[in-house]
Short mmCIF file of C-alpha atoms and ligand atoms in Angstrom, two decimals:
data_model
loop_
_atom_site.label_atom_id
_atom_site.label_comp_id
_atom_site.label_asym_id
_atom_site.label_seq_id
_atom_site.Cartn_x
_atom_site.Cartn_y
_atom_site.Cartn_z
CA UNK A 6 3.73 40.61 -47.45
CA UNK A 7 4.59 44.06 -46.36
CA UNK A 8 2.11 46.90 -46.76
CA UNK A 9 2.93 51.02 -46.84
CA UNK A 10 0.64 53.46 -45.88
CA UNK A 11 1.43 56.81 -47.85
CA UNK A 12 0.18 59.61 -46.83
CA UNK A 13 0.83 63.08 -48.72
CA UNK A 14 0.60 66.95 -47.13
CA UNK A 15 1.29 70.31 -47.94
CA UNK A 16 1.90 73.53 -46.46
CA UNK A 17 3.34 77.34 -47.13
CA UNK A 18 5.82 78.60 -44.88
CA UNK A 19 8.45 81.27 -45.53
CA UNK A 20 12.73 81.14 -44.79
CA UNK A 21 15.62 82.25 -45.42
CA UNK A 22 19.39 80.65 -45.86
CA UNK A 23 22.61 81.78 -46.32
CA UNK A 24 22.43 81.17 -50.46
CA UNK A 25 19.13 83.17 -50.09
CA UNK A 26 18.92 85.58 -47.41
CA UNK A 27 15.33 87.67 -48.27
CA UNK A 28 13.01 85.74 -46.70
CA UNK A 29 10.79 83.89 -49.30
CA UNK A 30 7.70 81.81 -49.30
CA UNK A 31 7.89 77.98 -50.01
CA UNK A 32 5.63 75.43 -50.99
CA UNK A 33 6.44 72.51 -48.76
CA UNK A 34 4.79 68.91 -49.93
CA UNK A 35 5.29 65.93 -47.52
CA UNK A 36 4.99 62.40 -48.32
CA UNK A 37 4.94 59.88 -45.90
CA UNK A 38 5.54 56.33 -45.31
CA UNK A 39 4.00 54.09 -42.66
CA UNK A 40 4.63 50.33 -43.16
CA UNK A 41 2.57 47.74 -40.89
CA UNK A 42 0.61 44.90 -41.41
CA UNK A 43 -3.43 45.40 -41.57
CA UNK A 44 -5.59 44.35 -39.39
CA UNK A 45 -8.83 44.27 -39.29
CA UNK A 46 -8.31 45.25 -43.37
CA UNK A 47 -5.99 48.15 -42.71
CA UNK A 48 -2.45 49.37 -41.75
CA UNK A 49 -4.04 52.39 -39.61
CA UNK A 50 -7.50 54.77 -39.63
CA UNK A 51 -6.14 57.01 -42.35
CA UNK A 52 -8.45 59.89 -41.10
CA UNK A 53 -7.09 59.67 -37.84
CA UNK A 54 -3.56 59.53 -38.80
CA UNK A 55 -4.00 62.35 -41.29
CA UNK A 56 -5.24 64.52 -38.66
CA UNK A 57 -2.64 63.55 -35.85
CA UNK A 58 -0.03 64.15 -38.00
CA UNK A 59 -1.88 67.42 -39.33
CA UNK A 60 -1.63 68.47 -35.42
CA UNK A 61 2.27 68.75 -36.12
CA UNK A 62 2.75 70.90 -39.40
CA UNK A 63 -0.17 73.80 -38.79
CA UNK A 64 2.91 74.91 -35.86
CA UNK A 65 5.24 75.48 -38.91
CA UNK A 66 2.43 76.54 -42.12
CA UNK A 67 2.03 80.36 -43.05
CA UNK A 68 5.20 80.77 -40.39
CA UNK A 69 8.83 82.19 -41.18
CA UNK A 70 10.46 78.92 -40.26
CA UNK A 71 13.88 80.82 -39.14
CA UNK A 72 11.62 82.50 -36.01
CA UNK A 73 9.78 79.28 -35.00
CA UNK A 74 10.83 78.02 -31.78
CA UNK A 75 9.05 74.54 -32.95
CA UNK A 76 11.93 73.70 -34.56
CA UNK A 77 15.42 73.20 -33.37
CA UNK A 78 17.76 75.77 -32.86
CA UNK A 79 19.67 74.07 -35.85
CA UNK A 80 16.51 74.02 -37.51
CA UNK A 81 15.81 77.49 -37.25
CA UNK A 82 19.17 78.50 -38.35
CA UNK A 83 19.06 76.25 -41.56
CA UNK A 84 15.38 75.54 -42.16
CA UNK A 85 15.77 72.97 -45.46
CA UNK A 86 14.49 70.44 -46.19
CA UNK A 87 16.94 67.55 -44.41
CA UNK A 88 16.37 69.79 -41.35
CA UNK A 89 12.69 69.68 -41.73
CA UNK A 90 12.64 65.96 -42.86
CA UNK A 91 14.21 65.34 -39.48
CA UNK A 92 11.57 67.06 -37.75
CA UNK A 93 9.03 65.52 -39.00
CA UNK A 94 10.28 62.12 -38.54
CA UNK A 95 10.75 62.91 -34.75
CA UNK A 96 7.13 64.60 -34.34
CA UNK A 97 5.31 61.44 -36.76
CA UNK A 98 7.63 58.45 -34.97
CA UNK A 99 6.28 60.02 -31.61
CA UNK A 100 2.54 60.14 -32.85
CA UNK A 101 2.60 56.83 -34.07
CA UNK A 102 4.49 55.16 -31.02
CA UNK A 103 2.03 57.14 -28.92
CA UNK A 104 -1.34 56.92 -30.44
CA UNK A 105 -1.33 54.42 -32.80
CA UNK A 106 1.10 51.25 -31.70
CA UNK A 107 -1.19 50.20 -29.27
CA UNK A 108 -3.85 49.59 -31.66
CA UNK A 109 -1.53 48.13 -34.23
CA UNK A 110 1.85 47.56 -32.92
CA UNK A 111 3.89 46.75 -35.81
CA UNK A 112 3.08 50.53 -37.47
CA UNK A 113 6.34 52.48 -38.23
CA UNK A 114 7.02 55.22 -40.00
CA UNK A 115 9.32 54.01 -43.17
CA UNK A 116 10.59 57.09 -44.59
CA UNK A 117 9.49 60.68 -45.01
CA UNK A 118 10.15 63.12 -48.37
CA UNK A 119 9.80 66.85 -48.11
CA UNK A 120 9.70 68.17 -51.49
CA UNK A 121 10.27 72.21 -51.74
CA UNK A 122 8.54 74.17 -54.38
CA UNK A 123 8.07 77.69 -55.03
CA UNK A 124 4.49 79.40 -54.35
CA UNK A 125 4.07 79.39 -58.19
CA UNK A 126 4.72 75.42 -58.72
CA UNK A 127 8.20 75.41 -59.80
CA UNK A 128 10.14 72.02 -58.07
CA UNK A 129 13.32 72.67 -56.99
CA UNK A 130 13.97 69.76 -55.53
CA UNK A 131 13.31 67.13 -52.41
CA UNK A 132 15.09 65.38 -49.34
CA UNK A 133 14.50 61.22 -48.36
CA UNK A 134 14.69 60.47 -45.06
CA UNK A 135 14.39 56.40 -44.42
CA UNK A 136 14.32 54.32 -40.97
CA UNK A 137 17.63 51.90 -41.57
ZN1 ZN B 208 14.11 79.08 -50.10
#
Protein backbone atom coordinates (compact mmCIF):
# COMPACT_ATOMS: atom_id res chain seq x y z
CA UNK A 1 0.00 0.00 0.00
CA UNK A 2 1.19 3.37 -1.04
CA UNK A 3 1.11 6.29 1.37
CA UNK A 4 1.17 10.38 0.42
CA UNK A 5 2.42 12.83 2.57
CA UNK A 6 0.56 16.25 1.81
CA UNK A 7 1.81 19.04 2.90
CA UNK A 8 0.03 22.57 2.27
CA UNK A 9 1.83 26.37 2.26
CA UNK A 10 1.13 29.75 1.53
CA UNK A 11 2.72 32.86 0.71
CA UNK A 12 2.12 36.66 -0.80
CA UNK A 13 4.24 37.74 -3.48
CA UNK A 14 3.53 40.36 -6.13
CA UNK A 15 3.94 40.07 -10.45
CA UNK A 16 3.15 41.13 -13.32
CA UNK A 17 2.36 39.44 -17.00
CA UNK A 18 1.71 40.51 -20.21
CA UNK A 19 -2.42 40.12 -19.71
CA UNK A 20 -1.72 42.19 -16.51
CA UNK A 21 1.09 44.46 -16.58
CA UNK A 22 0.60 46.69 -13.00
CA UNK A 23 2.24 44.75 -10.74
CA UNK A 24 -0.27 43.10 -8.28
CA UNK A 25 -0.15 41.11 -5.13
CA UNK A 26 -1.05 37.32 -5.15
CA UNK A 27 -1.98 34.89 -2.74
CA UNK A 28 0.04 31.84 -3.62
CA UNK A 29 -1.18 28.35 -1.78
CA UNK A 30 1.04 25.24 -2.35
CA UNK A 31 0.10 21.76 -1.88
CA UNK A 32 2.38 19.13 -1.93
CA UNK A 33 2.75 15.53 -2.46
CA UNK A 34 5.41 13.21 -1.04
CA UNK A 35 4.68 9.46 -1.51
CA UNK A 36 6.97 6.82 0.46
CA UNK A 37 6.46 4.06 2.54
CA UNK A 38 6.62 4.69 6.56
CA UNK A 39 8.91 3.59 8.58
CA UNK A 40 9.24 3.59 11.81
CA UNK A 41 5.18 4.76 11.57
CA UNK A 42 5.81 7.56 9.11
CA UNK A 43 6.56 8.63 5.47
CA UNK A 44 8.96 11.58 6.80
CA UNK A 45 9.31 14.05 10.18
CA UNK A 46 6.61 16.39 8.95
CA UNK A 47 8.17 19.27 11.06
CA UNK A 48 11.29 18.84 9.48
CA UNK A 49 10.07 18.66 6.04
CA UNK A 50 7.76 21.61 6.57
CA UNK A 51 10.58 23.68 7.55
CA UNK A 52 13.14 22.49 4.77
CA UNK A 53 10.83 23.13 2.32
CA UNK A 54 9.80 26.51 4.15
CA UNK A 55 13.73 27.35 3.58
CA UNK A 56 12.75 27.56 -0.26
CA UNK A 57 9.55 29.86 -0.57
CA UNK A 58 10.53 32.81 2.20
CA UNK A 59 13.27 33.68 -1.12
CA UNK A 60 10.08 34.34 -3.23
CA UNK A 61 7.14 35.63 -0.23
CA UNK A 62 6.43 39.51 0.11
CA UNK A 63 8.87 39.69 -3.25
CA UNK A 64 7.87 41.05 -6.86
CA UNK A 65 8.51 37.69 -8.44
CA UNK A 66 9.47 39.43 -12.00
CA UNK A 67 12.83 41.02 -10.03
CA UNK A 68 13.82 37.80 -8.17
CA UNK A 69 16.89 36.36 -9.40
CA UNK A 70 15.69 32.99 -7.44
CA UNK A 71 13.83 32.15 -10.16
CA UNK A 72 14.73 31.49 -13.71
CA UNK A 73 15.19 33.96 -16.16
CA UNK A 74 11.99 32.36 -17.79
CA UNK A 75 10.57 32.49 -14.52
CA UNK A 76 11.05 35.96 -13.96
CA UNK A 77 9.75 36.93 -17.26
CA UNK A 78 6.45 34.85 -16.84
CA UNK A 79 6.09 34.27 -13.11
CA UNK A 80 2.65 31.86 -13.18
CA UNK A 81 1.90 29.41 -11.76
CA UNK A 82 3.35 26.37 -14.24
CA UNK A 83 6.54 28.47 -13.97
CA UNK A 84 6.44 28.48 -10.27
CA UNK A 85 5.14 24.82 -10.02
CA UNK A 86 8.35 23.99 -11.81
CA UNK A 87 10.36 25.69 -9.36
CA UNK A 88 9.23 24.29 -6.69
CA UNK A 89 9.43 20.83 -7.86
CA UNK A 90 13.21 21.42 -8.63
CA UNK A 91 13.97 23.19 -5.10
CA UNK A 92 11.54 20.21 -3.01
CA UNK A 93 13.00 17.07 -5.36
CA UNK A 94 16.53 18.50 -4.31
CA UNK A 95 15.58 18.79 -0.50
CA UNK A 96 14.20 15.54 -0.36
CA UNK A 97 17.01 13.67 -2.41
CA UNK A 98 19.39 15.61 -0.18
CA UNK A 99 18.11 15.57 3.30
CA UNK A 100 15.64 13.19 3.54
CA UNK A 101 16.40 9.90 1.14
CA UNK A 102 18.94 8.79 3.28
CA UNK A 103 16.72 8.38 6.12
CA UNK A 104 13.92 6.99 4.05
CA UNK A 105 14.95 6.25 0.60
CA UNK A 106 11.88 5.54 -1.20
CA UNK A 107 10.47 9.42 -0.39
CA UNK A 108 9.56 11.31 -3.65
CA UNK A 109 7.89 14.11 -4.28
CA UNK A 110 4.50 13.00 -6.31
CA UNK A 111 3.14 16.11 -7.56
CA UNK A 112 2.97 19.75 -6.56
CA UNK A 113 -0.31 22.33 -7.05
CA UNK A 114 0.16 26.05 -6.84
CA UNK A 115 -3.14 27.54 -6.53
CA UNK A 116 -3.23 31.58 -7.21
CA UNK A 117 -5.64 33.72 -5.35
CA UNK A 118 -6.08 37.28 -4.95
CA UNK A 119 -5.05 39.05 -1.49
CA UNK A 120 -8.85 39.25 -0.79
CA UNK A 121 -9.62 35.29 -1.28
CA UNK A 122 -10.95 35.24 -4.67
CA UNK A 123 -9.53 31.71 -6.61
CA UNK A 124 -8.67 32.22 -9.88
CA UNK A 125 -7.40 29.21 -10.54
CA UNK A 126 -4.37 26.46 -10.03
CA UNK A 127 -1.52 24.50 -11.97
CA UNK A 128 -0.70 20.31 -11.32
CA UNK A 129 2.53 19.39 -11.73
CA UNK A 130 2.99 15.30 -11.35
CA UNK A 131 6.33 13.06 -11.46
CA UNK A 132 5.37 10.58 -14.64
ZN1 LIG B 1 -1.55 38.24 -11.38
Amino acid sequence: MRSQLILHFEFIASHSLSVRETPHDHRWRLKTVIQGEPQNGMILNMVEVRSAFQTCIAPLAQTYLNDNDRLSPAAQQTPTCESLAAHFFDQFTAVLTDRFCPGNPTVRLQAIEVELYEPDGQEWGSVRLEQS
